Amino acid sequence: MLILGITTTLLMLYYAGYLWWSARHYSPVMKPRTDLRVAATLVNWEGVSVIVPARNEAENIGACVRDILAQQAVHSGFELIVVNDHSEDDTVRVATEAAAGDPRFRIIDLAEVQGVAYKKAAVAAGIRAAQGDFIVTTDADCRMGPYWLFGLTSRMNFNVGMVSGPVVLEGKRIFQQFQALEFMGLNAVGAAAIRAGRPTMCNGANLAYRKQVFEAVGGFSGIDHIASGDDELLMHKIARETDWKVAFALDRDAIVRTEALATWTAFKAQRRRWVSKSTQYKQASITATLVLSWLAMAGLPVLLVAAIWWPPAGIFLGVNLLLKMAGEFPILFRAAGFFDKLHLLRWFVPEQLAHIAYVLWVGLAGNVRSYTWKGREVK
């Protein structure tokens, strides 16, 4: 039993240590927008193509289109391409009306594509139609400020081939605020890894890359059968197969906002989709971090049960819980300050048990079960 207590504590120390390391690398530098404009003049601008895949997004697409077409301080022309992924509602009509005849707007319909998984097929179709040298992807349910496109693409300097941007979840329900707090942590850890030169996580809702870099790695080839991974798996390919660098736009102007999911059913499907790509990671270090972090969480209920027969296990359990919170709080505090979401930290302690259960569940369910996403059965 003593070996169990020591082992679980060492695993939790690894988890906390990784988060402490992340907190050190996650240090937002709020540069004045004038400085960013100077940096942007160093880029060989040849145009930006913003691609928005959309399937049954009539409720959201209008606001997204208006936000994008209202972008300011963009040094080159940009176009907006909405890719209609077989929508069964008024997505096309709403998007077209929101554009109000703006010549920068185009909408294309996604044809039936065999062997290419869903969103990747839509993004790839948008890239084929794109006229710009820089590709920016976001989601139809996202909102952004007037300097979003500039704040994101101005990081595309010199040897940078991809830029990941910050994404924050919104919502007034407690369930949505729990999601927002947890997601801030994921966003911050991903940003820290990128800034440390070890890219692990990013989000296709706020991503930019050079078209030539996308083509250099063969686009989504080799990962096109995975329902998810149009963001992280592509980033891993770029970091692994090219000399181009990955950067993170740790700037408030570059933030994209989207509503957290309102139901447990939708949340489960989303997180299964996200985790499903983890089996395709090529870097052993990323897989090791995920596995060891999951084992650290698994040690908590194991210690709880062990305490029934061996009371000292309760002491180890308390120590492990304290280590978990001590590891998570510093980076969450920094992320909450960056996103102006410090009020969400009131849920930090109440969320602990839910977070442990969620991590254990998603680590298994995301790899062994099918799910439904936007009316499609994904296996």
mmCIF file of C-alpha atoms in Angstrom:
data_model
loop_
_atom_site.group_PDB
_atom_site.id
_atom_site.type_symbol
_atom_site.label_atom_id
_atom_site.label_comp_id
_atom_site.label_asym_id
_atom_site.label_seq_id
_atom_site.Cartn_x
_atom_site.Cartn_y
_atom_site.Cartn_z
ATOM 1 C CA MET A 1 0.000 0.000 0.000
ATOM 2 C CA LEU A 2 2.880 2.351 0.731
ATOM 3 C CA ILE A 3 4.149 1.821 -2.802
ATOM 4 C CA LEU A 4 0.689 2.812 -4.082
ATOM 5 C CA GLY A 5 0.752 6.026 -2.082
ATOM 6 C CA ILE A 6 4.250 6.945 -3.254
ATOM 7 C CA THR A 7 3.502 6.099 -6.887
ATOM 8 C CA THR A 8 0.302 8.144 -7.037
ATOM 9 C CA THR A 9 2.039 11.090 -5.386
ATOM 10 C CA LEU A 10 4.914 10.969 -7.861
ATOM 11 C CA LEU A 11 2.410 10.960 -10.729
ATOM 12 C CA MET A 12 0.615 13.969 -9.266
ATOM 13 C CA LEU A 13 3.941 15.738 -8.776
ATOM 14 C CA TYR A 14 4.616 15.220 -12.480
ATOM 15 C CA TYR A 15 1.181 16.647 -13.361
ATOM 16 C CA ALA A 16 1.631 19.662 -11.087
ATOM 17 C CA GLY A 17 5.193 20.161 -12.287
ATOM 18 C CA TYR A 18 4.093 20.246 -15.912
ATOM 19 C CA LEU A 19 1.518 22.916 -15.072
ATOM 20 C CA TRP A 20 4.094 24.949 -13.120
ATOM 21 C CA TRP A 21 6.375 24.765 -16.141
ATOM 22 C CA SER A 22 3.452 25.901 -18.320
ATOM 23 C CA ALA A 23 2.667 28.822 -16.022
ATOM 24 C CA ARG A 24 6.232 30.067 -16.346
ATOM 25 C CA HIS A 25 5.963 30.108 -20.145
ATOM 26 C CA TYR A 26 2.461 31.588 -20.175
ATOM 27 C CA SER A 27 3.165 35.268 -19.640
ATOM 28 C CA PRO A 28 0.903 37.523 -21.707
ATOM 29 C CA VAL A 29 2.662 40.583 -23.082
ATOM 30 C CA MET A 30 0.094 43.217 -23.931
ATOM 31 C CA LYS A 31 1.805 45.093 -26.755
ATOM 32 C CA PRO A 32 0.189 48.325 -27.961
ATOM 33 C CA ARG A 33 -1.546 47.914 -31.274
ATOM 34 C CA THR A 34 0.808 50.493 -32.831
ATOM 35 C CA ASP A 35 3.723 48.152 -32.140
ATOM 36 C CA LEU A 36 1.876 45.344 -33.861
ATOM 37 C CA ARG A 37 1.341 47.496 -36.928
ATOM 38 C CA VAL A 38 5.080 48.086 -37.159
ATOM 39 C CA ALA A 39 5.657 44.326 -36.925
ATOM 40 C CA ALA A 40 3.060 43.670 -39.604
ATOM 41 C CA THR A 41 4.894 45.858 -42.110
ATOM 42 C CA LEU A 42 7.690 43.282 -42.068
ATOM 43 C CA VAL A 43 5.408 40.612 -43.528
ATOM 44 C CA ASN A 44 5.275 39.974 -47.266
ATOM 45 C CA TRP A 45 1.524 40.423 -47.413
ATOM 46 C CA GLU A 46 -0.219 38.831 -50.363
ATOM 47 C CA GLY A 47 -3.707 38.570 -48.968
ATOM 48 C CA VAL A 48 -5.588 36.599 -46.330
ATOM 49 C CA SER A 49 -8.344 34.042 -46.893
ATOM 50 C CA VAL A 50 -10.633 33.443 -43.924
ATOM 51 C CA ILE A 51 -12.345 30.063 -44.118
ATOM 52 C CA VAL A 52 -15.442 29.239 -42.092
ATOM 53 C CA PRO A 53 -16.802 25.674 -42.380
ATOM 54 C CA ALA A 54 -20.508 25.669 -41.562
ATOM 55 C CA ARG A 55 -23.039 22.910 -41.108
ATOM 56 C CA ASN A 56 -26.506 23.788 -39.791
ATOM 57 C CA GLU A 57 -25.284 27.077 -38.326
ATOM 58 C CA ALA A 58 -28.170 29.372 -39.301
ATOM 59 C CA GLU A 59 -28.460 30.529 -35.701
ATOM 60 C CA ASN A 60 -24.832 31.694 -35.516
ATOM 61 C CA ILE A 61 -23.385 32.302 -38.979
ATOM 62 C CA GLY A 62 -24.858 35.763 -39.474
ATOM 63 C CA ALA A 63 -23.067 37.357 -36.525
ATOM 64 C CA CYS A 64 -19.818 35.606 -37.420
ATOM 65 C CA VAL A 65 -19.907 36.861 -41.021
ATOM 66 C CA ARG A 66 -20.630 40.432 -39.913
ATOM 67 C CA ASP A 67 -17.778 40.355 -37.375
ATOM 68 C CA ILE A 68 -15.267 39.139 -39.951
ATOM 69 C CA LEU A 69 -16.276 41.614 -42.653
ATOM 70 C CA ALA A 70 -15.965 44.431 -40.088
ATOM 71 C CA GLN A 71 -12.256 43.783 -39.473
ATOM 72 C CA GLN A 72 -9.986 46.817 -39.179
ATOM 73 C CA ALA A 73 -6.269 47.566 -39.698
ATOM 74 C CA VAL A 74 -5.669 44.721 -42.149
ATOM 75 C CA HIS A 75 -2.669 45.643 -44.312
ATOM 76 C CA SER A 76 -3.743 43.595 -47.293
ATOM 77 C CA GLY A 77 -7.039 42.658 -48.759
ATOM 78 C CA PHE A 78 -8.828 39.674 -47.322
ATOM 79 C CA GLU A 79 -11.623 37.426 -48.421
ATOM 80 C CA LEU A 80 -14.158 35.413 -46.479
ATOM 81 C CA ILE A 81 -15.068 31.941 -47.719
ATOM 82 C CA VAL A 82 -17.943 30.143 -46.028
ATOM 83 C CA VAL A 83 -17.972 26.445 -46.881
ATOM 84 C CA ASN A 84 -21.466 25.029 -46.638
ATOM 85 C CA ASP A 85 -21.098 21.462 -45.353
ATOM 86 C CA HIS A 86 -24.429 20.019 -46.489
ATOM 87 C CA SER A 87 -26.502 22.215 -44.186
ATOM 88 C CA GLU A 88 -30.131 21.267 -43.741
ATOM 89 C CA ASP A 89 -31.238 24.668 -42.439
ATOM 90 C CA ASP A 90 -30.966 28.297 -43.635
ATOM 91 C CA THR A 91 -27.217 28.598 -43.164
ATOM 92 C CA VAL A 92 -26.589 29.675 -46.754
ATOM 93 C CA ARG A 93 -29.368 32.267 -46.810
ATOM 94 C CA VAL A 94 -28.433 33.776 -43.448
ATOM 95 C CA ALA A 95 -24.738 33.987 -44.354
ATOM 96 C CA THR A 96 -25.482 35.583 -47.721
ATOM 97 C CA GLU A 97 -27.820 38.143 -46.208
ATOM 98 C CA ALA A 98 -25.288 38.994 -43.492
ATOM 99 C CA ALA A 99 -22.648 39.710 -46.140
ATOM 100 C CA ALA A 100 -25.036 42.151 -47.832
ATOM 101 C CA GLY A 101 -23.318 41.907 -51.200
ATOM 102 C CA ASP A 102 -19.794 42.503 -49.858
ATOM 103 C CA PRO A 103 -17.402 41.556 -52.696
ATOM 104 C CA ARG A 104 -14.981 39.973 -50.198
ATOM 105 C CA PHE A 105 -17.560 37.280 -49.386
ATOM 106 C CA ARG A 106 -17.970 33.964 -51.140
ATOM 107 C CA ILE A 107 -19.893 30.845 -50.256
ATOM 108 C CA ILE A 108 -19.143 27.445 -51.727
ATOM 109 C CA ASP A 109 -20.906 24.132 -51.306
ATOM 110 C CA LEU A 110 -18.941 21.111 -50.188
ATOM 111 C CA ALA A 111 -19.303 18.214 -52.568
ATOM 112 C CA GLU A 112 -19.444 14.629 -51.365
ATOM 113 C CA VAL A 113 -15.885 13.593 -50.531
ATOM 114 C CA GLN A 114 -14.937 9.993 -49.879
ATOM 115 C CA GLY A 115 -12.252 9.190 -47.325
ATOM 116 C CA VAL A 116 -11.914 12.719 -45.944
ATOM 117 C CA ALA A 117 -13.458 13.353 -42.550
ATOM 118 C CA TYR A 118 -16.056 16.101 -42.319
ATOM 119 C CA LYS A 119 -14.499 19.383 -41.209
ATOM 120 C CA LYS A 120 -11.152 18.660 -42.868
ATOM 121 C CA ALA A 121 -12.941 18.231 -46.192
ATOM 122 C CA ALA A 122 -14.613 21.609 -45.730
ATOM 123 C CA VAL A 123 -11.371 23.376 -44.766
ATOM 124 C CA ALA A 124 -9.497 21.736 -47.654
ATOM 125 C CA ALA A 125 -12.208 22.830 -50.099
ATOM 126 C CA GLY A 126 -11.923 26.377 -48.778
ATOM 127 C CA ILE A 127 -8.143 26.340 -49.174
ATOM 128 C CA ARG A 128 -8.430 25.127 -52.777
ATOM 129 C CA ALA A 129 -10.718 28.064 -53.509
ATOM 130 C CA ALA A 130 -8.622 30.562 -51.532
ATOM 131 C CA GLN A 131 -6.826 33.366 -53.357
ATOM 132 C CA GLY A 132 -4.732 34.523 -50.389
ATOM 133 C CA ASP A 133 -1.314 33.302 -49.323
ATOM 134 C CA PHE A 134 -2.397 33.210 -45.681
ATOM 135 C CA ILE A 135 -5.175 30.924 -44.468
ATOM 136 C CA VAL A 136 -7.200 31.734 -41.369
ATOM 137 C CA THR A 137 -9.759 29.295 -39.995
ATOM 138 C CA THR A 138 -12.521 29.900 -37.489
ATOM 139 C CA ASP A 139 -15.893 28.398 -36.640
ATOM 140 C CA ALA A 140 -19.352 29.610 -37.578
ATOM 141 C CA ASP A 141 -20.390 30.002 -33.944
ATOM 142 C CA CYS A 142 -17.502 32.343 -33.082
ATOM 143 C CA ARG A 143 -17.466 36.080 -32.420
ATOM 144 C CA MET A 144 -14.474 38.351 -32.701
ATOM 145 C CA GLY A 145 -13.507 41.987 -32.220
ATOM 146 C CA PRO A 146 -12.563 44.423 -35.016
ATOM 147 C CA TYR A 147 -8.796 43.816 -34.676
ATOM 148 C CA TRP A 148 -8.941 40.025 -34.446
ATOM 149 C CA LEU A 149 -7.639 39.281 -37.923
ATOM 150 C CA PHE A 150 -4.840 41.782 -37.569
ATOM 151 C CA GLY A 151 -3.822 40.603 -34.104
ATOM 152 C CA LEU A 152 -3.665 36.999 -35.298
ATOM 153 C CA THR A 153 -1.918 37.374 -38.650
ATOM 154 C CA SER A 154 0.574 40.046 -37.534
ATOM 155 C CA ARG A 155 2.455 37.242 -35.715
ATOM 156 C CA MET A 156 3.160 35.625 -39.084
ATOM 157 C CA ASN A 157 6.643 37.081 -39.326
ATOM 158 C CA PHE A 158 9.870 35.799 -40.879
ATOM 159 C CA ASN A 159 10.106 32.050 -40.144
ATOM 160 C CA VAL A 160 6.632 31.573 -38.622
ATOM 161 C CA GLY A 161 4.419 29.216 -40.601
ATOM 162 C CA MET A 162 1.458 28.865 -38.232
ATOM 163 C CA VAL A 163 -0.114 31.061 -35.574
ATOM 164 C CA SER A 164 -2.521 29.770 -32.938
ATOM 165 C CA GLY A 165 -4.882 32.215 -31.268
ATOM 166 C CA PRO A 166 -6.728 32.377 -27.943
ATOM 167 C CA VAL A 167 -10.281 31.056 -27.636
ATOM 168 C CA VAL A 168 -12.562 31.718 -24.687
ATOM 169 C CA LEU A 169 -15.935 30.174 -23.821
ATOM 170 C CA GLU A 170 -18.893 32.296 -22.753
ATOM 171 C CA GLY A 171 -22.081 31.458 -20.882
ATOM 172 C CA LYS A 172 -24.066 32.333 -17.785
ATOM 173 C CA ARG A 173 -25.068 28.841 -16.631
ATOM 174 C CA ILE A 174 -22.924 27.155 -13.994
ATOM 175 C CA PHE A 175 -22.297 24.240 -16.364
ATOM 176 C CA GLN A 176 -21.046 26.680 -19.011
ATOM 177 C CA GLN A 177 -18.821 28.500 -16.523
ATOM 178 C CA PHE A 178 -17.304 25.190 -15.449
ATOM 179 C CA GLN A 179 -16.469 24.564 -19.116
ATOM 180 C CA ALA A 180 -15.055 28.063 -19.509
ATOM 181 C CA LEU A 181 -12.726 27.637 -16.530
ATOM 182 C CA GLU A 182 -11.458 24.244 -17.668
ATOM 183 C CA PHE A 183 -11.037 25.435 -21.260
ATOM 184 C CA MET A 184 -9.030 28.481 -20.165
ATOM 185 C CA GLY A 185 -6.565 26.068 -18.621
ATOM 186 C CA LEU A 186 -6.296 24.035 -21.822
ATOM 187 C CA ASN A 187 -5.821 27.188 -23.856
ATOM 188 C CA ALA A 188 -3.100 28.455 -21.531
ATOM 189 C CA VAL A 189 -1.229 25.130 -21.472
ATOM 190 C CA GLY A 190 -1.337 24.994 -25.275
ATOM 191 C CA ALA A 191 -0.084 28.579 -25.532
ATOM 192 C CA ALA A 192 2.735 27.897 -23.076
ATOM 193 C CA ALA A 193 3.903 24.830 -24.998
ATOM 194 C CA ILE A 194 3.942 26.753 -28.271
ATOM 195 C CA ARG A 195 5.857 29.656 -26.719
ATOM 196 C CA ALA A 196 8.358 27.157 -25.307
ATOM 197 C CA GLY A 197 8.914 25.690 -28.780
ATOM 198 C CA ARG A 198 7.081 22.428 -28.011
ATOM 199 C CA PRO A 199 3.665 22.804 -29.697
ATOM 200 C CA THR A 200 1.023 20.410 -28.408
ATOM 201 C CA MET A 201 -2.457 21.977 -28.523
ATOM 202 C CA CYS A 202 -4.238 24.570 -30.639
ATOM 203 C CA ASN A 203 -7.783 25.263 -31.787
ATOM 204 C CA GLY A 204 -9.136 25.457 -35.326
ATOM 205 C CA ALA A 205 -11.547 28.172 -34.183
ATOM 206 C CA ASN A 206 -8.608 30.590 -34.195
ATOM 207 C CA LEU A 207 -5.774 29.452 -36.409
ATOM 208 C CA ALA A 208 -3.675 30.958 -39.197
ATOM 209 C CA TYR A 209 -1.051 29.412 -41.468
ATOM 210 C CA ARG A 210 0.707 29.987 -44.745
ATOM 211 C CA LYS A 211 -0.890 28.224 -47.696
ATOM 212 C CA GLN A 212 2.551 27.129 -48.889
ATOM 213 C CA VAL A 213 3.200 25.459 -45.528
ATOM 214 C CA PHE A 214 -0.106 23.601 -45.703
ATOM 215 C CA GLU A 215 0.821 22.343 -49.157
ATOM 216 C CA ALA A 216 4.392 21.507 -48.116
ATOM 217 C CA VAL A 217 3.176 18.951 -45.555
ATOM 218 C CA GLY A 218 0.620 17.508 -47.965
ATOM 219 C CA GLY A 219 -2.320 19.219 -46.300
ATOM 220 C CA PHE A 220 -4.416 16.771 -44.314
ATOM 221 C CA SER A 221 -3.008 13.678 -46.021
ATOM 222 C CA GLY A 222 -2.376 10.914 -43.536
ATOM 223 C CA ILE A 223 -4.807 12.423 -41.026
ATOM 224 C CA ASP A 224 -7.772 12.999 -43.318
ATOM 225 C CA HIS A 225 -9.679 9.988 -41.995
ATOM 226 C CA ILE A 226 -9.818 11.386 -38.442
ATOM 227 C CA ALA A 227 -12.996 13.329 -37.596
ATOM 228 C CA SER A 228 -10.987 15.818 -35.549
ATOM 229 C CA GLY A 229 -7.449 17.149 -35.892
ATOM 230 C CA ASP A 230 -7.745 19.831 -38.565
ATOM 231 C CA ASP A 231 -5.871 21.949 -36.024
ATOM 232 C CA GLU A 232 -3.545 19.998 -33.711
ATOM 233 C CA LEU A 233 -2.574 17.188 -36.066
ATOM 234 C CA LEU A 234 -1.816 19.725 -38.783
ATOM 235 C CA MET A 235 0.253 21.768 -36.319
ATOM 236 C CA HIS A 236 2.196 18.657 -35.330
ATOM 237 C CA LYS A 237 2.941 17.911 -38.991
ATOM 238 C CA ILE A 238 4.238 21.435 -39.564
ATOM 239 C CA ALA A 239 6.411 21.354 -36.423
ATOM 240 C CA ARG A 240 7.713 17.869 -37.204
ATOM 241 C CA GLU A 241 8.211 17.979 -40.976
ATOM 242 C CA THR A 242 9.272 21.564 -41.712
ATOM 243 C CA ASP A 243 11.601 24.279 -40.431
ATOM 244 C CA TRP A 244 8.701 26.713 -40.045
ATOM 245 C CA LYS A 245 7.956 27.848 -36.504
ATOM 246 C CA VAL A 246 4.636 27.854 -34.683
ATOM 247 C CA ALA A 247 3.686 30.999 -32.750
ATOM 248 C CA PHE A 248 0.897 31.980 -30.383
ATOM 249 C CA ALA A 249 -0.941 35.312 -30.591
ATOM 250 C CA LEU A 250 -1.141 36.064 -26.879
ATOM 251 C CA ASP A 251 -2.955 39.324 -27.443
ATOM 252 C CA ARG A 252 -6.465 40.311 -26.353
ATOM 253 C CA ASP A 253 -7.291 41.675 -29.811
ATOM 254 C CA ALA A 254 -6.756 38.172 -31.206
ATOM 255 C CA ILE A 255 -9.303 36.519 -28.895
ATOM 256 C CA VAL A 256 -12.179 34.551 -30.407
ATOM 257 C CA ARG A 257 -15.277 34.000 -28.280
ATOM 258 C CA THR A 258 -17.817 31.221 -28.534
ATOM 259 C CA GLU A 259 -20.704 29.996 -26.423
ATOM 260 C CA ALA A 260 -20.037 27.053 -24.139
ATOM 261 C CA LEU A 261 -22.317 24.095 -24.704
ATOM 262 C CA ALA A 262 -25.580 24.142 -22.819
ATOM 263 C CA THR A 263 -26.258 20.402 -22.498
ATOM 264 C CA TRP A 264 -24.315 17.412 -21.248
ATOM 265 C CA THR A 265 -25.154 15.479 -24.425
ATOM 266 C CA ALA A 266 -23.597 18.125 -26.673
ATOM 267 C CA PHE A 267 -20.610 18.472 -24.341
ATOM 268 C CA LYS A 268 -19.935 14.719 -24.405
ATOM 269 C CA ALA A 269 -19.996 14.628 -28.199
ATOM 270 C CA GLN A 270 -17.663 17.617 -28.459
ATOM 271 C CA ARG A 271 -15.074 16.264 -26.058
ATOM 272 C CA ARG A 272 -15.145 12.780 -27.593
ATOM 273 C CA ARG A 273 -14.436 14.403 -30.938
ATOM 274 C CA TRP A 274 -11.543 16.382 -29.496
ATOM 275 C CA VAL A 275 -9.948 13.438 -27.712
ATOM 276 C CA SER A 276 -10.446 11.026 -30.629
ATOM 277 C CA LYS A 277 -7.405 12.492 -32.384
ATOM 278 C CA SER A 278 -5.058 11.732 -29.488
ATOM 279 C CA THR A 279 -4.385 8.205 -30.744
ATOM 280 C CA GLN A 280 -2.830 9.762 -33.860
ATOM 281 C CA TYR A 281 -0.172 11.801 -32.065
ATOM 282 C CA LYS A 282 3.292 10.964 -33.399
ATOM 283 C CA GLN A 283 5.353 12.630 -30.670
ATOM 284 C CA ALA A 284 5.956 10.228 -27.803
ATOM 285 C CA SER A 285 6.421 13.136 -25.398
ATOM 286 C CA ILE A 286 2.869 14.389 -25.973
ATOM 287 C CA THR A 287 1.371 10.938 -25.528
ATOM 288 C CA ALA A 288 3.447 10.365 -22.382
ATOM 289 C CA THR A 289 2.242 13.640 -20.857
ATOM 290 C CA LEU A 290 -1.390 12.768 -21.561
ATOM 291 C CA VAL A 291 -1.070 9.243 -20.158
ATOM 292 C CA LEU A 292 0.816 10.283 -17.041
ATOM 293 C CA SER A 293 -1.650 13.109 -16.354
ATOM 294 C CA TRP A 294 -4.563 10.698 -16.716
ATOM 295 C CA LEU A 295 -2.890 8.224 -14.363
ATOM 296 C CA ALA A 296 -2.358 11.027 -11.844
ATOM 297 C CA MET A 297 -6.120 11.651 -11.860
ATOM 298 C CA ALA A 298 -6.868 7.931 -11.680
ATOM 299 C CA GLY A 299 -4.764 7.690 -8.538
ATOM 300 C CA LEU A 300 -7.219 9.861 -6.608
ATOM 301 C CA PRO A 301 -10.218 7.473 -6.607
ATOM 302 C CA VAL A 302 -7.815 4.559 -6.117
ATOM 303 C CA LEU A 303 -6.493 6.178 -2.947
ATOM 304 C CA LEU A 304 -10.042 6.890 -1.794
ATOM 305 C CA VAL A 305 -10.957 3.203 -2.039
ATOM 306 C CA ALA A 306 -7.627 2.103 -0.555
ATOM 307 C CA ALA A 307 -8.283 4.269 2.513
ATOM 308 C CA ILE A 308 -11.073 1.866 3.516
ATOM 309 C CA TRP A 309 -8.480 -0.810 4.300
ATOM 310 C CA TRP A 310 -5.387 1.336 4.805
ATOM 311 C CA PRO A 311 -6.149 4.661 6.575
ATOM 312 C CA PRO A 312 -2.805 6.328 5.623
ATOM 313 C CA ALA A 313 -4.085 6.306 2.040
ATOM 314 C CA GLY A 314 -6.369 9.136 3.133
ATOM 315 C CA ILE A 315 -3.324 11.258 3.916
ATOM 316 C CA PHE A 316 -1.853 10.548 0.496
ATOM 317 C CA LEU A 317 -5.223 11.439 -1.019
ATOM 318 C CA GLY A 318 -5.231 14.811 0.728
ATOM 319 C CA VAL A 319 -1.667 15.526 -0.364
ATOM 320 C CA ASN A 320 -2.492 14.617 -3.957
ATOM 321 C CA LEU A 321 -5.544 16.870 -4.018
ATOM 322 C CA LEU A 322 -3.490 19.772 -2.689
ATOM 323 C CA LEU A 323 -0.809 19.135 -5.311
ATOM 324 C CA LYS A 324 -3.430 19.063 -8.040
ATOM 325 C CA MET A 325 -4.879 22.423 -6.998
ATOM 326 C CA ALA A 326 -1.443 23.936 -6.410
ATOM 327 C CA GLY A 327 -0.456 22.960 -9.946
ATOM 328 C CA GLU A 328 -3.622 24.206 -11.627
ATOM 329 C CA PHE A 329 -4.255 27.492 -9.861
ATOM 330 C CA PRO A 330 -1.210 29.531 -11.041
ATOM 331 C CA ILE A 331 -1.849 28.989 -14.742
ATOM 332 C CA LEU A 332 -5.613 29.375 -14.362
ATOM 333 C CA PHE A 333 -5.064 32.639 -12.513
ATOM 334 C CA ARG A 334 -2.865 33.982 -15.316
ATOM 335 C CA ALA A 335 -5.299 32.815 -17.991
ATOM 336 C CA ALA A 336 -8.288 34.313 -16.164
ATOM 337 C CA GLY A 337 -6.462 37.642 -15.951
ATOM 338 C CA PHE A 338 -5.657 37.587 -19.673
ATOM 339 C CA PHE A 339 -9.239 36.772 -20.654
ATOM 340 C CA ASP A 340 -10.682 39.161 -18.035
ATOM 341 C CA LYS A 341 -12.457 36.197 -16.432
ATOM 342 C CA LEU A 342 -11.157 36.313 -12.855
ATOM 343 C CA HIS A 343 -14.725 35.844 -11.597
ATOM 344 C CA LEU A 344 -14.634 32.271 -12.885
ATOM 345 C CA LEU A 345 -12.043 31.345 -10.247
ATOM 346 C CA ARG A 346 -14.834 31.171 -7.673
ATOM 347 C CA TRP A 347 -15.630 27.783 -9.211
ATOM 348 C CA PHE A 348 -12.060 26.504 -8.867
ATOM 349 C CA VAL A 349 -12.590 24.474 -5.672
ATOM 350 C CA PRO A 350 -16.193 23.362 -6.380
ATOM 351 C CA GLU A 351 -15.115 22.139 -9.816
ATOM 352 C CA GLN A 352 -12.374 19.842 -8.559
ATOM 353 C CA LEU A 353 -14.420 16.649 -8.207
ATOM 354 C CA ALA A 354 -16.193 17.269 -11.509
ATOM 355 C CA HIS A 355 -12.856 17.841 -13.215
ATOM 356 C CA ILE A 356 -11.393 14.585 -11.927
ATOM 357 C CA ALA A 357 -14.433 12.612 -13.096
ATOM 358 C CA TYR A 358 -14.414 14.376 -16.452
ATOM 359 C CA VAL A 359 -10.722 13.685 -17.140
ATOM 360 C CA LEU A 360 -11.092 9.999 -16.282
ATOM 361 C CA TRP A 361 -14.217 9.658 -18.401
ATOM 362 C CA VAL A 362 -13.029 11.534 -21.486
ATOM 363 C CA GLY A 363 -9.683 9.731 -21.499
ATOM 364 C CA LEU A 364 -11.547 6.480 -22.063
ATOM 365 C CA ALA A 365 -14.714 7.478 -23.924
ATOM 366 C CA GLY A 366 -12.867 9.628 -26.427
ATOM 367 C CA ASN A 367 -10.916 6.619 -27.688
ATOM 368 C CA VAL A 368 -13.330 3.721 -27.562
ATOM 369 C CA ARG A 369 -16.821 4.996 -28.368
ATOM 370 C CA SER A 370 -18.585 6.492 -31.389
ATOM 371 C CA TYR A 371 -20.548 9.705 -31.047
ATOM 372 C CA THR A 372 -22.963 11.936 -32.906
ATOM 373 C CA TRP A 373 -21.767 15.309 -34.147
ATOM 374 C CA LYS A 374 -23.938 17.755 -36.106
ATOM 375 C CA GLY A 375 -26.342 14.984 -37.024
ATOM 376 C CA ARG A 376 -23.640 12.571 -38.172
ATOM 377 C CA GLU A 377 -22.578 9.329 -36.566
ATOM 378 C CA VAL A 378 -18.808 9.403 -36.130
ATOM 379 C CA LYS A 379 -16.854 6.207 -35.405
#
